[in-house]
Amino acid sequence: MYAVLSIGSNLDERLRLLRTVPESLGAREDVQLVAASSVYATAPWGVTDQGEFLNAALLVRTRLSPLELLRVGQELEQRARRRRLRRWGPRTLDVDIVTVTDATGAELSSADPTLTLPHPHAYHRAFVLIPWLEIDPKARLARRRVAELVAELDPAERAGVFKTVGLRRGRSRWRRGRAWRG
């Protein structure tokens, strides 16, 4: 199976916390990191009276079930001392599963309250779609091209997503100040 993960942080050492995700996943035998986007700076979504987020997208291949992968993401959040005090509130680390595809490339769906697939809000979030599009220009979400979903977003939301640095250590590129243009 393949999974797209969206990771974000707006508390503490944001970049260091984001980098723990691919490092931790890469150390596992049952998860292989296929691609990692650059890190993007974005305004908060939902609850706007909080600090700027850093976000990135990861593409992984895994032998884990979607629920097992969710638990791994939650363990990483717990290691970062995430507390869920307010919906869409500040967080040290957020690891969301955006979508999962099986070996044939078919997108899995789930209405389980523990894990809804595909992620129910991904369609409307530039900070999820733009980093994902960087690592997979042909990406699809619920039979729609991610590039089309990005084009349909409010231009102000797209312009508020800034590429900053590379997620991997040693391969960082500073590009702050250049909004995503598509």
JSON list of N, CA, C and O in Angstrom, two decimals, residues 101-130:
[
{"chain": "A", "resi": 101, "resn": "THR", "atom": "N", "xyz": [-3.68, 4.10, -0.97]},
{"chain": "A", "resi": 101, "resn": "THR", "atom": "CA", "xyz": [-4.02, 3.31, -2.16]},
{"chain": "A", "resi": 101, "resn": "THR", "atom": "C", "xyz": [-3.48, 1.90, -1.99]},
{"chain": "A", "resi": 101, "resn": "THR", "atom": "O", "xyz": [-2.45, 1.69, -1.35]},
{"chain": "A", "resi": 102, "resn": "ASP", "atom": "N", "xyz": [-4.20, 0.95, -2.59]},
{"chain": "A", "resi": 102, "resn": "ASP", "atom": "CA", "xyz": [-3.75, -0.44, -2.49]},
{"chain": "A", "resi": 102, "resn": "ASP", "atom": "C", "xyz": [-2.72, -0.73, -3.58]},
{"chain": "A", "resi": 102, "resn": "ASP", "atom": "O", "xyz": [-2.32, 0.17, -4.33]},
{"chain": "A", "resi": 103, "resn": "ALA", "atom": "N", "xyz": [-2.31, -1.98, -3.69]},
{"chain": "A", "resi": 103, "resn": "ALA", "atom": "CA", "xyz": [-1.26, -2.37, -4.64]},
{"chain": "A", "resi": 103, "resn": "ALA", "atom": "C", "xyz": [-1.66, -2.10, -6.09]},
{"chain": "A", "resi": 103, "resn": "ALA", "atom": "O", "xyz": [-0.79, -1.92, -6.95]},
{"chain": "A", "resi": 104, "resn": "THR", "atom": "N", "xyz": [-2.95, -2.04, -6.37]},
{"chain": "A", "resi": 104, "resn": "THR", "atom": "CA", "xyz": [-3.39, -1.78, -7.75]},
{"chain": "A", "resi": 104, "resn": "THR", "atom": "C", "xyz": [-3.53, -0.28, -8.03]},
{"chain": "A", "resi": 104, "resn": "THR", "atom": "O", "xyz": [-3.83, 0.11, -9.15]},
{"chain": "A", "resi": 105, "resn": "GLY", "atom": "N", "xyz": [-3.34, 0.54, -7.00]},
{"chain": "A", "resi": 105, "resn": "GLY", "atom": "CA", "xyz": [-3.50, 1.99, -7.17]},
{"chain": "A", "resi": 105, "resn": "GLY", "atom": "C", "xyz": [-4.89, 2.49, -6.83]},
{"chain": "A", "resi": 105, "resn": "GLY", "atom": "O", "xyz": [-5.16, 3.68, -6.95]},
{"chain": "A", "resi": 106, "resn": "ALA", "atom": "N", "xyz": [-5.78, 1.58, -6.42]},
{"chain": "A", "resi": 106, "resn": "ALA", "atom": "CA", "xyz": [-7.15, 2.00, -6.06]},
{"chain": "A", "resi": 106, "resn": "ALA", "atom": "C", "xyz": [-7.13, 2.68, -4.70]},
{"chain": "A", "resi": 106, "resn": "ALA", "atom": "O", "xyz": [-6.54, 2.19, -3.74]},
{"chain": "A", "resi": 107, "resn": "GLU", "atom": "N", "xyz": [-7.81, 3.83, -4.63]},
{"chain": "A", "resi": 107, "resn": "GLU", "atom": "CA", "xyz": [-7.88, 4.58, -3.39]},
{"chain": "A", "resi": 107, "resn": "GLU", "atom": "C", "xyz": [-8.83, 3.88, -2.41]},
{"chain": "A", "resi": 107, "resn": "GLU", "atom": "O", "xyz": [-9.95, 3.53, -2.77]},
{"chain": "A", "resi": 108, "resn": "LEU", "atom": "N", "xyz": [-8.36, 3.70, -1.18]},
{"chain": "A", "resi": 108, "resn": "LEU", "atom": "CA", "xyz": [-9.19, 3.08, -0.15]},
{"chain": "A", "resi": 108, "resn": "LEU", "atom": "C", "xyz": [-10.09, 4.14, 0.47]},
{"chain": "A", "resi": 108, "resn": "LEU", "atom": "O", "xyz": [-9.71, 5.31, 0.57]},
{"chain": "A", "resi": 109, "resn": "SER", "atom": "N", "xyz": [-11.26, 3.72, 0.89]},
{"chain": "A", "resi": 109, "resn": "SER", "atom": "CA", "xyz": [-12.15, 4.65, 1.59]},
{"chain": "A", "resi": 109, "resn": "SER", "atom": "C", "xyz": [-12.57, 4.01, 2.91]},
{"chain": "A", "resi": 109, "resn": "SER", "atom": "O", "xyz": [-12.65, 2.80, 3.03]},
{"chain": "A", "resi": 110, "resn": "SER", "atom": "N", "xyz": [-12.80, 4.89, 3.87]},
{"chain": "A", "resi": 110, "resn": "SER", "atom": "CA", "xyz": [-13.21, 4.45, 5.19]},
{"chain": "A", "resi": 110, "resn": "SER", "atom": "C", "xyz": [-14.08, 5.53, 5.82]},
{"chain": "A", "resi": 110, "resn": "SER", "atom": "O", "xyz": [-13.72, 6.70, 5.78]},
{"chain": "A", "resi": 111, "resn": "ALA", "atom": "N", "xyz": [-15.20, 5.11, 6.39]},
{"chain": "A", "resi": 111, "resn": "ALA", "atom": "CA", "xyz": [-16.06, 6.03, 7.13]},
{"chain": "A", "resi": 111, "resn": "ALA", "atom": "C", "xyz": [-15.93, 5.79, 8.63]},
{"chain": "A", "resi": 111, "resn": "ALA", "atom": "O", "xyz": [-16.71, 6.33, 9.41]},
{"chain": "A", "resi": 112, "resn": "ASP", "atom": "N", "xyz": [-14.94, 5.00, 9.02]},
{"chain": "A", "resi": 112, "resn": "ASP", "atom": "CA", "xyz": [-14.70, 4.73, 10.43]},
{"chain": "A", "resi": 112, "resn": "ASP", "atom": "C", "xyz": [-14.42, 6.05, 11.15]},
{"chain": "A", "resi": 112, "resn": "ASP", "atom": "O", "xyz": [-13.61, 6.84, 10.69]},
{"chain": "A", "resi": 113, "resn": "PRO", "atom": "N", "xyz": [-15.07, 6.32, 12.28]},
{"chain": "A", "resi": 113, "resn": "PRO", "atom": "CA", "xyz": [-14.83, 7.58, 12.98]},
{"chain": "A", "resi": 113, "resn": "PRO", "atom": "C", "xyz": [-13.38, 7.73, 13.46]},
{"chain": "A", "resi": 113, "resn": "PRO", "atom": "O", "xyz": [-12.90, 8.85, 13.65]},
{"chain": "A", "resi": 114, "resn": "THR", "atom": "N", "xyz": [-12.67, 6.62, 13.62]},
{"chain": "A", "resi": 114, "resn": "THR", "atom": "CA", "xyz": [-11.27, 6.68, 14.03]},
{"chain": "A", "resi": 114, "resn": "THR", "atom": "C", "xyz": [-10.38, 7.15, 12.88]},
{"chain": "A", "resi": 114, "resn": "THR", "atom": "O", "xyz": [-9.40, 7.86, 13.10]},
{"chain": "A", "resi": 115, "resn": "LEU", "atom": "N", "xyz": [-10.71, 6.74, 11.66]},
{"chain": "A", "resi": 115, "resn": "LEU", "atom": "CA", "xyz": [-9.91, 7.11, 10.48]},
{"chain": "A", "resi": 115, "resn": "LEU", "atom": "C", "xyz": [-10.82, 7.21, 9.26]},
{"chain": "A", "resi": 115, "resn": "LEU", "atom": "O", "xyz": [-11.27, 6.19, 8.73]},
{"chain": "A", "resi": 116, "resn": "THR", "atom": "N", "xyz": [-11.09, 8.42, 8.85]},
{"chain": "A", "resi": 116, "resn": "THR", "atom": "CA", "xyz": [-11.88, 8.65, 7.64]},
{"chain": "A", "resi": 116, "resn": "THR", "atom": "C", "xyz": [-10.92, 8.81, 6.47]},
{"chain": "A", "resi": 116, "resn": "THR", "atom": "O", "xyz": [-9.99, 9.61, 6.53]},
{"chain": "A", "resi": 117, "resn": "LEU", "atom": "N", "xyz": [-11.15, 8.01, 5.42]},
{"chain": "A", "resi": 117, "resn": "LEU", "atom": "CA", "xyz": [-10.32, 8.07, 4.22]},
{"chain": "A", "resi": 117, "resn": "LEU", "atom": "C", "xyz": [-11.19, 8.23, 2.99]},
{"chain": "A", "resi": 117, "resn": "LEU", "atom": "O", "xyz": [-12.23, 7.56, 2.90]},
{"chain": "A", "resi": 118, "resn": "PRO", "atom": "N", "xyz": [-10.77, 9.08, 2.06]},
{"chain": "A", "resi": 118, "resn": "PRO", "atom": "CA", "xyz": [-9.66, 10.02, 2.21]},
{"chain": "A", "resi": 118, "resn": "PRO", "atom": "C", "xyz": [-9.99, 11.07, 3.28]},
{"chain": "A", "resi": 118, "resn": "PRO", "atom": "O", "xyz": [-11.13, 11.21, 3.71]},
{"chain": "A", "resi": 119, "resn": "HIS", "atom": "N", "xyz": [-8.95, 11.80, 3.71]},
{"chain": "A", "resi": 119, "resn": "HIS", "atom": "CA", "xyz": [-9.12, 12.81, 4.75]},
{"chain": "A", "resi": 119, "resn": "HIS", "atom": "C", "xyz": [-10.24, 13.77, 4.33]},
{"chain": "A", "resi": 119, "resn": "HIS", "atom": "O", "xyz": [-10.22, 14.30, 3.23]},
{"chain": "A", "resi": 120, "resn": "PRO", "atom": "N", "xyz": [-11.23, 13.98, 5.19]},
{"chain": "A", "resi": 120, "resn": "PRO", "atom": "CA", "xyz": [-12.42, 14.73, 4.78]},
{"chain": "A", "resi": 120, "resn": "PRO", "atom": "C", "xyz": [-12.19, 16.21, 4.47]},
{"chain": "A", "resi": 120, "resn": "PRO", "atom": "O", "xyz": [-13.00, 16.82, 3.78]},
{"chain": "A", "resi": 121, "resn": "HIS", "atom": "N", "xyz": [-11.10, 16.80, 4.95]},
{"chain": "A", "resi": 121, "resn": "HIS", "atom": "CA", "xyz": [-10.86, 18.23, 4.71]},
{"chain": "A", "resi": 121, "resn": "HIS", "atom": "C", "xyz": [-9.73, 18.49, 3.72]},
{"chain": "A", "resi": 121, "resn": "HIS", "atom": "O", "xyz": [-9.46, 19.65, 3.40]},
{"chain": "A", "resi": 122, "resn": "ALA", "atom": "N", "xyz": [-9.08, 17.46, 3.26]},
{"chain": "A", "resi": 122, "resn": "ALA", "atom": "CA", "xyz": [-7.90, 17.63, 2.39]},
{"chain": "A", "resi": 122, "resn": "ALA", "atom": "C", "xyz": [-8.22, 18.42, 1.12]},
{"chain": "A", "resi": 122, "resn": "ALA", "atom": "O", "xyz": [-7.40, 19.20, 0.65]},
{"chain": "A", "resi": 123, "resn": "TYR", "atom": "N", "xyz": [-9.40, 18.25, 0.59]},
{"chain": "A", "resi": 123, "resn": "TYR", "atom": "CA", "xyz": [-9.79, 18.90, -0.67]},
{"chain": "A", "resi": 123, "resn": "TYR", "atom": "C", "xyz": [-9.70, 20.42, -0.61]},
{"chain": "A", "resi": 123, "resn": "TYR", "atom": "O", "xyz": [-9.55, 21.08, -1.63]},
{"chain": "A", "resi": 124, "resn": "HIS", "atom": "N", "xyz": [-9.85, 20.97, 0.59]},
{"chain": "A", "resi": 124, "resn": "HIS", "atom": "CA", "xyz": [-9.97, 22.42, 0.76]},
{"chain": "A", "resi": 124, "resn": "HIS", "atom": "C", "xyz": [-8.73, 23.06, 1.37]},
{"chain": "A", "resi": 124, "resn": "HIS", "atom": "O", "xyz": [-8.77, 24.24, 1.70]},
{"chain": "A", "resi": 125, "resn": "ARG", "atom": "N", "xyz": [-7.66, 22.31, 1.55]},
{"chain": "A", "resi": 125, "resn": "ARG", "atom": "CA", "xyz": [-6.50, 22.82, 2.28]},
{"chain": "A", "resi": 125, "resn": "ARG", "atom": "C", "xyz": [-5.28, 22.93, 1.39]},
{"chain": "A", "resi": 125, "resn": "ARG", "atom": "O", "xyz": [-4.65, 21.93, 1.04]},
{"chain": "A", "resi": 126, "resn": "ALA", "atom": "N", "xyz": [-4.93, 24.15, 1.06]},
{"chain": "A", "resi": 126, "resn": "ALA", "atom": "CA", "xyz": [-3.75, 24.39, 0.22]},
{"chain": "A", "resi": 126, "resn": "ALA", "atom": "C", "xyz": [-2.51, 23.83, 0.89]},
{"chain": "A", "resi": 126, "resn": "ALA", "atom": "O", "xyz": [-1.62, 23.31, 0.20]},
{"chain": "A", "resi": 127, "resn": "PHE", "atom": "N", "xyz": [-2.41, 23.90, 2.22]},
{"chain": "A", "resi": 127, "resn": "PHE", "atom": "CA", "xyz": [-1.22, 23.43, 2.91]},
{"chain": "A", "resi": 127, "resn": "PHE", "atom": "C", "xyz": [-1.06, 21.91, 2.85]},
{"chain": "A", "resi": 127, "resn": "PHE", "atom": "O", "xyz": [0.02, 21.39, 3.13]},
{"chain": "A", "resi": 128, "resn": "VAL", "atom": "N", "xyz": [-2.11, 21.19, 2.45]},
{"chain": "A", "resi": 128, "resn": "VAL", "atom": "CA", "xyz": [-2.03, 19.75, 2.21]},
{"chain": "A", "resi": 128, "resn": "VAL", "atom": "C", "xyz": [-1.77, 19.48, 0.74]},
{"chain": "A", "resi": 128, "resn": "VAL", "atom": "O", "xyz": [-0.88, 18.72, 0.37]},
{"chain": "A", "resi": 129, "resn": "LEU", "atom": "N", "xyz": [-2.55, 20.12, -0.12]},
{"chain": "A", "resi": 129, "resn": "LEU", "atom": "CA", "xyz": [-2.52, 19.81, -1.55]},
{"chain": "A", "resi": 129, "resn": "LEU", "atom": "C", "xyz": [-1.24, 20.28, -2.24]},
{"chain": "A", "resi": 129, "resn": "LEU", "atom": "O", "xyz": [-0.70, 19.55, -3.09]},
{"chain": "A", "resi": 130, "resn": "ILE", "atom": "N", "xyz": [-0.76, 21.46, -1.93]},
{"chain": "A", "resi": 130, "resn": "ILE", "atom": "CA", "xyz": [0.41, 22.00, -2.64]},
{"chain": "A", "resi": 130, "resn": "ILE", "atom": "C", "xyz": [1.68, 21.19, -2.35]},
{"chain": "A", "resi": 130, "resn": "ILE", "atom": "O", "xyz": [2.38, 20.81, -3.30]}
]
